[in-house]
Tab-separated table of C-alpha atoms and ligand atoms in Angstrom:
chain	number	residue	atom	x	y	z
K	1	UNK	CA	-23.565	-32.034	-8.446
K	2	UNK	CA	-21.689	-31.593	-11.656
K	3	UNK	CA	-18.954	-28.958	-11.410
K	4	UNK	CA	-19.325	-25.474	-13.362
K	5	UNK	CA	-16.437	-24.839	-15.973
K	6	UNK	CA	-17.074	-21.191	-15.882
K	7	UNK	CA	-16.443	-17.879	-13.227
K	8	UNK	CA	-20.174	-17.164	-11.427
K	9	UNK	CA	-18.148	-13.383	-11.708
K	10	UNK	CA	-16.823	-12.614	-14.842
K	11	UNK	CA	-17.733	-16.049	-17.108
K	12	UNK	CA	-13.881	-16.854	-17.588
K	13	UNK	CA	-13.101	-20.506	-17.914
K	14	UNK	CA	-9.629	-20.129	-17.089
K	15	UNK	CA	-10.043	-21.713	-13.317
K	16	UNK	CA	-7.233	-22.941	-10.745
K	17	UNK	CA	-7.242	-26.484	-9.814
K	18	UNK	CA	-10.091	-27.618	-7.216
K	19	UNK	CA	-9.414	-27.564	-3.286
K	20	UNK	CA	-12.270	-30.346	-2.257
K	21	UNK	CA	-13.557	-30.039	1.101
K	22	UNK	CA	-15.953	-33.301	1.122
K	23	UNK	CA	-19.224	-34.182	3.502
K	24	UNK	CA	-19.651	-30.352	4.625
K	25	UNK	CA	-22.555	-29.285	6.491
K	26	UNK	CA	-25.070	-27.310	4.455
K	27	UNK	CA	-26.017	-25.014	6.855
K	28	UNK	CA	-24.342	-23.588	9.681
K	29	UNK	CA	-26.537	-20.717	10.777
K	30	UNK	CA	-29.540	-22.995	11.428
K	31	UNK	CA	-31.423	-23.626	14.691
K	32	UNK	CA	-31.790	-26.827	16.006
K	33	UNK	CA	-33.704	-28.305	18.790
K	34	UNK	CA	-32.969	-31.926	18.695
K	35	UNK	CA	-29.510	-33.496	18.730
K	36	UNK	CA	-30.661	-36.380	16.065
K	37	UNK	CA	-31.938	-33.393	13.536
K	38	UNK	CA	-28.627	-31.528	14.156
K	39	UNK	CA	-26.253	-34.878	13.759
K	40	UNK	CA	-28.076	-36.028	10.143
K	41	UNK	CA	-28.008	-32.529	8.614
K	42	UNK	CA	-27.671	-32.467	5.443
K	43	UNK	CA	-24.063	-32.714	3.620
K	44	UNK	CA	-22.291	-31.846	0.285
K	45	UNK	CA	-18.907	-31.275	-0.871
K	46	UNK	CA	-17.602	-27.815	-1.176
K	47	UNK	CA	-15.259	-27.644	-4.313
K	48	UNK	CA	-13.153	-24.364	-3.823
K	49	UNK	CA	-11.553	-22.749	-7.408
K	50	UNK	CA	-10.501	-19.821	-8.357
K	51	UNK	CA	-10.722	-17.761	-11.379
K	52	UNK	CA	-7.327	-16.901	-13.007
K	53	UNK	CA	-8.885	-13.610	-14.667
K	54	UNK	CA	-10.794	-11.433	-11.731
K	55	UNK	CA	-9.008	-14.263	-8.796
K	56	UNK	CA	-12.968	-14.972	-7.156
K	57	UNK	CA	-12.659	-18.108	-5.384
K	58	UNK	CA	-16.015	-19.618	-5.596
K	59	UNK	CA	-17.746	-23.223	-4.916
K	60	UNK	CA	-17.821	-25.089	-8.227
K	61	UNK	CA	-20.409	-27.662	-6.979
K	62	UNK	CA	-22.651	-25.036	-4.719
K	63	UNK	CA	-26.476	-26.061	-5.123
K	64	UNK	CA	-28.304	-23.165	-3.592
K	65	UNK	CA	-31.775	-25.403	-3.284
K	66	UNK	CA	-29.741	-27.417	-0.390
K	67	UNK	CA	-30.195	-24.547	1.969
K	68	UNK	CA	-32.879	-23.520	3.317
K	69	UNK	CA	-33.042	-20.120	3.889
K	70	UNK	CA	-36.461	-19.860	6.273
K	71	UNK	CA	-37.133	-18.358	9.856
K	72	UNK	CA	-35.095	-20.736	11.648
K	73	UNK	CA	-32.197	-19.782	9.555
K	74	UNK	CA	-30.053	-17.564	12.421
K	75	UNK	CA	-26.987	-15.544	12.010
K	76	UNK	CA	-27.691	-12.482	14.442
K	77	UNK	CA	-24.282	-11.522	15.573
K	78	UNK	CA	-25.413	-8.348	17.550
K	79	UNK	CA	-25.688	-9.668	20.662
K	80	UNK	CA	-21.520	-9.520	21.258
K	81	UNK	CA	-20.494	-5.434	22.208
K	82	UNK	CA	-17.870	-6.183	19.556
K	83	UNK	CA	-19.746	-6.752	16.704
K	84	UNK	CA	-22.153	-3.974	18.183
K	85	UNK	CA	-20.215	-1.101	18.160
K	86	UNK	CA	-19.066	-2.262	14.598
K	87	UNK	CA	-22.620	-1.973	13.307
K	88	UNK	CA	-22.888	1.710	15.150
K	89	UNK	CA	-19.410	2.541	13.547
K	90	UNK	CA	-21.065	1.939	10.154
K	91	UNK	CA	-23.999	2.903	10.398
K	92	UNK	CA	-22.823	6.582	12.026
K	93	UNK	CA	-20.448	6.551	9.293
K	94	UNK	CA	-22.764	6.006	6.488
K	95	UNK	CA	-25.066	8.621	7.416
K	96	UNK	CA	-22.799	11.469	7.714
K	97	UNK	CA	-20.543	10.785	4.581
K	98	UNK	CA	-23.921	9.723	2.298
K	99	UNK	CA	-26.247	12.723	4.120
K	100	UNK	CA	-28.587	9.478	4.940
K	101	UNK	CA	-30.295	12.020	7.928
K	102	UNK	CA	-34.505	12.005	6.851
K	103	UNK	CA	-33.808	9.942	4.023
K	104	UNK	CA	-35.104	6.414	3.198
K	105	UNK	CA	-33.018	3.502	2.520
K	106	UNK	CA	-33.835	0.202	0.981
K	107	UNK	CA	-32.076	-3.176	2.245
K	108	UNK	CA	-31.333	-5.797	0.050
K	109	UNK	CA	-30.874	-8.982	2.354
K	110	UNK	CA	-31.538	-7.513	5.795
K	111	UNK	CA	-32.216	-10.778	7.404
K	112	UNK	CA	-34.219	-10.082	10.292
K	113	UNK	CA	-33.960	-6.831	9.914
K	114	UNK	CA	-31.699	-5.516	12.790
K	115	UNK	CA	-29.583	-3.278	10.949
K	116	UNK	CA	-32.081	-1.090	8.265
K	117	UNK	CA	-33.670	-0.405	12.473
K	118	UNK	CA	-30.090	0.515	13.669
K	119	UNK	CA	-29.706	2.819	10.802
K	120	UNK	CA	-32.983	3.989	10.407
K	121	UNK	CA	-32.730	5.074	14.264
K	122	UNK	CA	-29.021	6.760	13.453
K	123	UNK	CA	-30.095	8.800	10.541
K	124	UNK	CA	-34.013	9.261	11.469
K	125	UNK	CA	-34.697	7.588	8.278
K	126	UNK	CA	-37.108	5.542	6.959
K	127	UNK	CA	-36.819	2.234	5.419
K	128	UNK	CA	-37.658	-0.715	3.573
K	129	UNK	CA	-35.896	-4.757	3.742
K	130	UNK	CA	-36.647	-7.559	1.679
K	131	UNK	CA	-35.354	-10.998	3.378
K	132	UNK	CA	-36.042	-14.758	3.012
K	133	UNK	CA	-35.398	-15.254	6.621
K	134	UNK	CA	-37.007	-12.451	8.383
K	135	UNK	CA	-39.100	-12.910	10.936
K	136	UNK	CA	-42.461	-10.798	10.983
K	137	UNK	CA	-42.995	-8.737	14.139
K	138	UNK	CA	-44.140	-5.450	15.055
K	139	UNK	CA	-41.813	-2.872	13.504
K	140	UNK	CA	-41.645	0.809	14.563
K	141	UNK	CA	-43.315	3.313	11.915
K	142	UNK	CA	-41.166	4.114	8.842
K	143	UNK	CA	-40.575	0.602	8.623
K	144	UNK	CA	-41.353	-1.880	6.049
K	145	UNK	CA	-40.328	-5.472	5.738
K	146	UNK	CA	-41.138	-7.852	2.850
K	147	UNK	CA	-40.436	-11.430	3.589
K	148	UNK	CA	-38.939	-12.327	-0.120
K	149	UNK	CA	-36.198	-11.814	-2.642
K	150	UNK	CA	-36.226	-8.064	-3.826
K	151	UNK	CA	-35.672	-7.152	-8.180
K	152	UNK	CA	-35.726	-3.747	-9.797
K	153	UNK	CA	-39.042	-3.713	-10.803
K	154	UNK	CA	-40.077	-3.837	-7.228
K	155	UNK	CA	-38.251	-0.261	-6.799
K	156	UNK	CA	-41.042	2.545	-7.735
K	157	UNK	CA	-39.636	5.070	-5.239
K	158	UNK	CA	-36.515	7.187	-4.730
K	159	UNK	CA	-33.901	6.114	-2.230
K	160	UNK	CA	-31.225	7.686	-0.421
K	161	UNK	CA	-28.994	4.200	0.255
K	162	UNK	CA	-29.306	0.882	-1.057
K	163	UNK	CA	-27.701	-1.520	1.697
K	164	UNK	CA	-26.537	-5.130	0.953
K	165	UNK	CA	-24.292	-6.806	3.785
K	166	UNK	CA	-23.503	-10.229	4.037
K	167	UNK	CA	-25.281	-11.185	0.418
K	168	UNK	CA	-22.971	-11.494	-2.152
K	169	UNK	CA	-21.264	-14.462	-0.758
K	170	UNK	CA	-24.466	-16.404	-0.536
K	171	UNK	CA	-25.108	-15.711	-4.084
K	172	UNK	CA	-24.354	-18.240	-6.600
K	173	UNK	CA	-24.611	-16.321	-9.996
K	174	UNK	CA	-22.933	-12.706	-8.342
K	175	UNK	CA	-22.583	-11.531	-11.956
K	176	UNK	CA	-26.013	-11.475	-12.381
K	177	UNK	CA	-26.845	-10.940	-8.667
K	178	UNK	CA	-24.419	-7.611	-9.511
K	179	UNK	CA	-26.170	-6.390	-12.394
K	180	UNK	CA	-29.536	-6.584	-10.786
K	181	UNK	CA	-28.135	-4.554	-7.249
K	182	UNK	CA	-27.187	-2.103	-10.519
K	183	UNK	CA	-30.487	-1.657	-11.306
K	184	UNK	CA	-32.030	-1.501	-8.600
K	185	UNK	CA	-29.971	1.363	-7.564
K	186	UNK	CA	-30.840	2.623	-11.149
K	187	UNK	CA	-34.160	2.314	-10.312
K	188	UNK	CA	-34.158	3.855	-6.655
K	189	UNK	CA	-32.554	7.163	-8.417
K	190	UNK	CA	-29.144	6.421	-7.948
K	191	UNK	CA	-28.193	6.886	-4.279
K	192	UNK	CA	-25.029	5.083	-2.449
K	193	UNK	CA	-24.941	1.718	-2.601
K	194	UNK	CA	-23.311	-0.367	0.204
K	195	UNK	CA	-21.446	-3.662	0.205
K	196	UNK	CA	-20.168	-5.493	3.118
K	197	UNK	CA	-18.492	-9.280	3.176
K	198	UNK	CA	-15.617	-10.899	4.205
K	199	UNK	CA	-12.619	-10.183	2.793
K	200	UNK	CA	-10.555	-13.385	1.316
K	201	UNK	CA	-6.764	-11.882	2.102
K	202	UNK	CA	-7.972	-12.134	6.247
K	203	UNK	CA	-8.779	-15.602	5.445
K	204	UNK	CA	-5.734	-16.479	4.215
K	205	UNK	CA	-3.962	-14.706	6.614
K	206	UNK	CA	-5.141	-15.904	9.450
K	207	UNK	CA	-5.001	-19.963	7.723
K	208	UNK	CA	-8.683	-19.830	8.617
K	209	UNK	CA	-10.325	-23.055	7.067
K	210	UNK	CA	-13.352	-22.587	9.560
K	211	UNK	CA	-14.137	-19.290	7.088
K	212	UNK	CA	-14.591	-21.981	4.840
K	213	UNK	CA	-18.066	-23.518	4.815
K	214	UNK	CA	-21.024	-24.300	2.587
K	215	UNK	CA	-23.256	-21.067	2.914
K	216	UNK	CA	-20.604	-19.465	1.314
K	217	UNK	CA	-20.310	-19.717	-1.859
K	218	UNK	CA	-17.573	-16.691	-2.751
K	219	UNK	CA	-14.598	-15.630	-1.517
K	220	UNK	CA	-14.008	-12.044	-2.906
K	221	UNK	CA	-10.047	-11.041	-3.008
K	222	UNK	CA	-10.803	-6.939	-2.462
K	223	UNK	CA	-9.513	-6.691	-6.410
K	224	UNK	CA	-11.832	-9.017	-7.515
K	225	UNK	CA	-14.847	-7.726	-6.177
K	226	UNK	CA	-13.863	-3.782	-7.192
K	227	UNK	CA	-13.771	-5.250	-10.416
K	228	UNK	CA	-17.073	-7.887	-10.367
K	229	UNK	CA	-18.712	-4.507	-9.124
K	230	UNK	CA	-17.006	-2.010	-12.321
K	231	UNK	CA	-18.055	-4.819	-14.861
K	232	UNK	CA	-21.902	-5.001	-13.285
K	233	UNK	CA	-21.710	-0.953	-14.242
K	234	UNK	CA	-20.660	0.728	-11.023
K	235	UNK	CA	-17.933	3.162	-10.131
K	236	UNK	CA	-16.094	2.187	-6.809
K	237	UNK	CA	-16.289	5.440	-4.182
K	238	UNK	CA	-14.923	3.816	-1.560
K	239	UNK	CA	-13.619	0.145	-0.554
K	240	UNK	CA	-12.146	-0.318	2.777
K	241	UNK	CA	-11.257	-3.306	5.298
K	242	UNK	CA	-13.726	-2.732	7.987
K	243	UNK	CA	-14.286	-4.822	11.244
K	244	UNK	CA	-10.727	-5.835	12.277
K	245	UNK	CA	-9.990	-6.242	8.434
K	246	UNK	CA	-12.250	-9.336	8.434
K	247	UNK	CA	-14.980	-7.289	6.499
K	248	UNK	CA	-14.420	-5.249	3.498
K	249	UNK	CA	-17.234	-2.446	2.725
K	250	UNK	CA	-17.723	-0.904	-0.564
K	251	UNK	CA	-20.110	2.328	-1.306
K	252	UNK	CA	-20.966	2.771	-5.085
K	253	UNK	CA	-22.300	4.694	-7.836
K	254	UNK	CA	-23.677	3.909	-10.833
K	255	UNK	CA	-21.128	4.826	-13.283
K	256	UNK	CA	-23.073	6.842	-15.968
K	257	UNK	CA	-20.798	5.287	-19.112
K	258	UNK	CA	-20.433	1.734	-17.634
K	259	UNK	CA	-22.117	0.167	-20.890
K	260	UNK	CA	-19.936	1.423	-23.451
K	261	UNK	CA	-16.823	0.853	-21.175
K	262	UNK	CA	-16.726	-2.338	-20.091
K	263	UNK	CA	-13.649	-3.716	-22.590
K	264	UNK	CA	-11.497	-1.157	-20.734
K	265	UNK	CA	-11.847	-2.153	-17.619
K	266	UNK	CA	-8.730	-4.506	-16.938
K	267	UNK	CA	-8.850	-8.047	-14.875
K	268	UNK	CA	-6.301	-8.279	-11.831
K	269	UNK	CA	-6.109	-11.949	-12.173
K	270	UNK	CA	-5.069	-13.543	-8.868
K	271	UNK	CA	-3.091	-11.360	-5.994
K	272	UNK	CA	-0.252	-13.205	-4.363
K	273	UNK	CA	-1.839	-12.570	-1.292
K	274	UNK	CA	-4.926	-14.381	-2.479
K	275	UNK	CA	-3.760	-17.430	-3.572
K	276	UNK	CA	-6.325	-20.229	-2.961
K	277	UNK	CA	-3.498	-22.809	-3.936
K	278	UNK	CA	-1.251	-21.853	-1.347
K	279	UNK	CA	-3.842	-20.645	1.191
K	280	UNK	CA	-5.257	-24.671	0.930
K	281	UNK	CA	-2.336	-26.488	1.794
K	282	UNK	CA	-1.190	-24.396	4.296
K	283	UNK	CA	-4.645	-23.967	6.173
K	284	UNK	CA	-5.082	-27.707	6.159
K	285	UNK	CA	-1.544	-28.493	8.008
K	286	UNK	CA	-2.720	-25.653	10.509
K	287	UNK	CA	-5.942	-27.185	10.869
K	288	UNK	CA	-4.535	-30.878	11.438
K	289	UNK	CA	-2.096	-29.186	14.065
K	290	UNK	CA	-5.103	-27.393	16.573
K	291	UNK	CA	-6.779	-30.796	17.653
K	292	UNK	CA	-3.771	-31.798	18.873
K	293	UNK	CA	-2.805	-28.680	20.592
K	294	UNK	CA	-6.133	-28.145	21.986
K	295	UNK	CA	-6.577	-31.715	23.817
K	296	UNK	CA	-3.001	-31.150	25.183
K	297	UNK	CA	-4.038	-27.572	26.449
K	298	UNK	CA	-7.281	-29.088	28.093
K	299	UNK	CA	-5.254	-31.192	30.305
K	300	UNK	CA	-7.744	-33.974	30.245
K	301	UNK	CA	-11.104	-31.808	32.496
K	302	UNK	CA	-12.257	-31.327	28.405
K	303	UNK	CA	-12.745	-28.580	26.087
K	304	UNK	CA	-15.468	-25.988	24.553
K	305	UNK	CA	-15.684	-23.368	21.754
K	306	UNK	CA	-16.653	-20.081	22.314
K	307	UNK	CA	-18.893	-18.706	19.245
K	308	UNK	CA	-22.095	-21.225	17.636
K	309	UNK	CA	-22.159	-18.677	14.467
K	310	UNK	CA	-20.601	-19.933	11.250
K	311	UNK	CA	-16.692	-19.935	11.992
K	312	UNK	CA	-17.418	-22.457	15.691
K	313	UNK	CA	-19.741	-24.522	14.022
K	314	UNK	CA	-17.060	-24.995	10.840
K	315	UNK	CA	-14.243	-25.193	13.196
K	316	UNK	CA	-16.091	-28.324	15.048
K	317	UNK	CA	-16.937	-29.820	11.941
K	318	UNK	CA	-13.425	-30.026	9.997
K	319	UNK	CA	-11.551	-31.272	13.436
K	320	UNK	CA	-10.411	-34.631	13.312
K	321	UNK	CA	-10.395	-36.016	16.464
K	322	UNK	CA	-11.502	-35.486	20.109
K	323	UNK	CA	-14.995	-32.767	19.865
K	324	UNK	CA	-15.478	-30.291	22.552
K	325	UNK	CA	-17.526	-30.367	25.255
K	326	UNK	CA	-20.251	-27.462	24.167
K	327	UNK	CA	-19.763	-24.703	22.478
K	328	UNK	CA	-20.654	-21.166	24.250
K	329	UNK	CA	-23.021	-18.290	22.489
K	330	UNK	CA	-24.251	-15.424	24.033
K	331	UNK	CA	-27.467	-15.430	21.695
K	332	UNK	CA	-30.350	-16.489	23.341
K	333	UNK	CA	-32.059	-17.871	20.594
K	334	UNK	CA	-28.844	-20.790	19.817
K	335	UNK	CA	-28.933	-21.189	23.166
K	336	UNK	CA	-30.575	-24.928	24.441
K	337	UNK	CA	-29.780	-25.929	20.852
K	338	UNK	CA	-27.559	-28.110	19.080
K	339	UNK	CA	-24.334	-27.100	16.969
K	340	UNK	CA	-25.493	-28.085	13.340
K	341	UNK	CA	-23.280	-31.409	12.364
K	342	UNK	CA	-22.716	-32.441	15.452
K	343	UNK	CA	-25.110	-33.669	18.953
K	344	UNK	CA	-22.830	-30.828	20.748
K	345	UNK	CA	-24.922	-28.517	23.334
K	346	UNK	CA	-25.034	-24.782	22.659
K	347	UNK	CA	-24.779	-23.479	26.014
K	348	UNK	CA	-25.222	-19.615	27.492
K	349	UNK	CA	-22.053	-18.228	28.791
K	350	UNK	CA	-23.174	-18.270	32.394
K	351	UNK	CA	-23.696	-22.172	32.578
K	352	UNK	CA	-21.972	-24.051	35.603
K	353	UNK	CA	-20.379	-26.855	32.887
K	354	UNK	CA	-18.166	-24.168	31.993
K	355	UNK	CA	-15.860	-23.957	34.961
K	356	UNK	CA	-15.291	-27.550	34.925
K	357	UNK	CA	-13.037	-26.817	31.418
K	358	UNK	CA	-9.529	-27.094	30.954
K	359	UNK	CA	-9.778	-24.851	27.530
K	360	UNK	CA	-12.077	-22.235	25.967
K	361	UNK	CA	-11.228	-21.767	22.490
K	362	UNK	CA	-12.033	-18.564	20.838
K	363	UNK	CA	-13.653	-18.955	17.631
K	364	UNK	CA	-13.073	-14.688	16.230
K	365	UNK	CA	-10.276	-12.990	17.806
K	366	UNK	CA	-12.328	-10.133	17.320
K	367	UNK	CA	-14.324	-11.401	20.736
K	368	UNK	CA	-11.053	-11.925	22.448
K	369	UNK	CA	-11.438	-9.199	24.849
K	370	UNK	CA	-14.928	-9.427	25.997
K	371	UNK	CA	-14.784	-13.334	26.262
K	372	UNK	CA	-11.743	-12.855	28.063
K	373	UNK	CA	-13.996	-10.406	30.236
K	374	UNK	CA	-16.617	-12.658	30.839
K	375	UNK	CA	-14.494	-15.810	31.973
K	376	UNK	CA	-12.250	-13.124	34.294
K	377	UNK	CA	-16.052	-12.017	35.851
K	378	UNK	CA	-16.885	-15.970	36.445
K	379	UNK	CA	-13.625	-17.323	38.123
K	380	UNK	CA	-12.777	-19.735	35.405
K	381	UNK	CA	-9.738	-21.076	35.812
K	382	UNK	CA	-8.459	-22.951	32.524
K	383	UNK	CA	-6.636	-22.087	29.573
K	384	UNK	CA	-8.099	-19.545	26.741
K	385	UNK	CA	-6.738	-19.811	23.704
K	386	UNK	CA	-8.057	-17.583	20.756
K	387	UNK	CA	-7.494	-19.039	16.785
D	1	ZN	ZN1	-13.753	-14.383	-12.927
């Protein structure tokens, strides 16, 4: 895959120098039954820069065709009380501050679906979701899912919210992608429109390489996306870490003289605290430190992750070294698999092997406190240690 010389964001071709992650796995938030399909998955390198004019850190060499996006592609989170009461936080908060109550909202990439229900069932709304990946079933009345991507001229109706979490980092051309959400809201009559990813300074922070992975394909310092958004034509409400400061969440407008404006609007280059230069060195001594630390911890009985989504199945892959055991989830449907790039089990968090352990490792410290909960509950008697 030949590298791109230009920003996906803002078309600059002023770029930092390349952090090369090679042979990553392609998809992380994919179900799989058999331990030979989950050990040959497929593999490309992820080539990390960043653009010196908005500071997006994006993967030069992303091919979007090498993942496929279909019904066994699985990244339901909502089965942790953490990450629950997060998505009632939000969607409680949308409603009151956008008057979302008998409204109708439209979701832009709402997966299988499980938030446009929360919300619809928060603001007795109705609402329609256009997803790749969902998964047809019988939906409650007021609701209408269309398994496919979602443009402008689909939009014929006014809408009260146009929601798009945990998109824009999948997207390979976001300035595009960005333009399009623009008109679509256009389209829908001008409503809210709401944007939730991770935030790049929390990566950094925390010397998280396992945020790092193929389905990814940008980073988004807070500046830079406040700015991709102003330069697609929107005016920036409100923009706020969310979720522990993992997640930032943006609500927009379109901004009525975007078009003539745009030469005004000012680049904030790259943030000291979003420094993909620094952030790679660092993370990568951090990284080479934790195998170490966690087969010492272990005390020979062996090892496991807690958390099969995207940050325990990266985490397993970039080790060097000695592999855990299993790796814990509390959704059902990983459960019996095995962890993409590897012929590790994904166990349930009540299995017997789990005792035996010297080690749980905690994949998001935002689950510290009901893992910790659960392993009290079942007598286990090893170390935890959270990243
Ligand atoms: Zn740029």
């Amino acid at each position: 895959m030949k590298s791109r010389p230009d920003c996906p964001g803002c078309g600059h071709r002023g770029l930092s120098a390349p952090f090369c992650l090679p042979r990553q796995p392609v998809v992380l938030n994919y179900r799989f039954r058999k331990a030979d399909d989950a050990a040959h998955i497929r593999r490309r390198a992820v080539t990390l820069r960043q653009c010196r004019n908005c500071g997006l850190v994006f993967n030069a060499t992303f091919d979007i065709n090498a993942i496929p996006y279909d019904e066994n592609y699985e990244n339901r989170q909502s089965f942790s009380p953490a990450f629950q009461h997060h998505l009632d936080t939000l969607a409680a908060g949308l409603t009151r501050r956008n008057k979302l109550a008998g409204g109708r909202i439209l979701e832009v990439g709402c997966g299988k679906g499980d938030f446009l229900r929360l919300l619809c069932v928060t603001a007795k709304a109705t609402g329609v979701g256009y997803d790749t990946s969902y998964e047809p079933r019988e939906e409650p009345p007021g609701l209408a899912f269309h398994k496919r991507y979602v443009g402008a001229a689909d939009v014929t109706q006014p809408f009260d919210a146009v929601v798009c979490r945990h998109v824009v980092e999948h997207v390979p051309e976001i300035g595009a992608f960005l333009r399009e959400l623009r008109d679509i809201a256009a389209a829908a009559g001008d409503p809210v429109v709401v944007i939730e990813t991770p935030r790049f300074e929390w990566i950094v922070e925390q010397l998280s390489l396992w945020d790092v992975f193929y389905e990814h394909c940008n980073y988004f310092p807070t500046a830079a996306l406040a700015h991709l958004c102003r330069l697609a034509g929107f005016r920036v409400v409100r923009h706020r870490g969310v979720f522990g400061d993992q997640y930032q969440l943006l609500e927009l407008r379109v901004a009525r003289s975007a078009r003539r404006n745009l030469s005004t609007i000012i680049a904030p280059g790259i943030p000291a605290e979003a420094k993909l230069g620094a952030f790679s060195r660092r993370a990568r001594r951090h990284l080479d430190g934790l195998a170490k630390k966690f087969t010492q911890a272990a005390g020979g009985a062996g090892w496991a992750v807690w958390g099969a989504g995207a940050k325990g199945v990266a985490l397993v892959n970039h080790l060097r070294g000695p592999k855990p055991r299993c790796v814990v989830d509390s959704n059902p449907a990983k459960q019996g698999g095995v962890l993409p790039g590897s012929r590790i089990p994904i166990v349930a968090p009540d299995d017997a092997r789990l005792l035996r352990l010297g080690l749980i490792v905690i994949a998001n410290p935002n689950y510290a406190r009901e893992i910790g909960d659960v392993l009290q509950q079942r007598g286990f008697s090893g170390r935890v240690l959270t990243l």
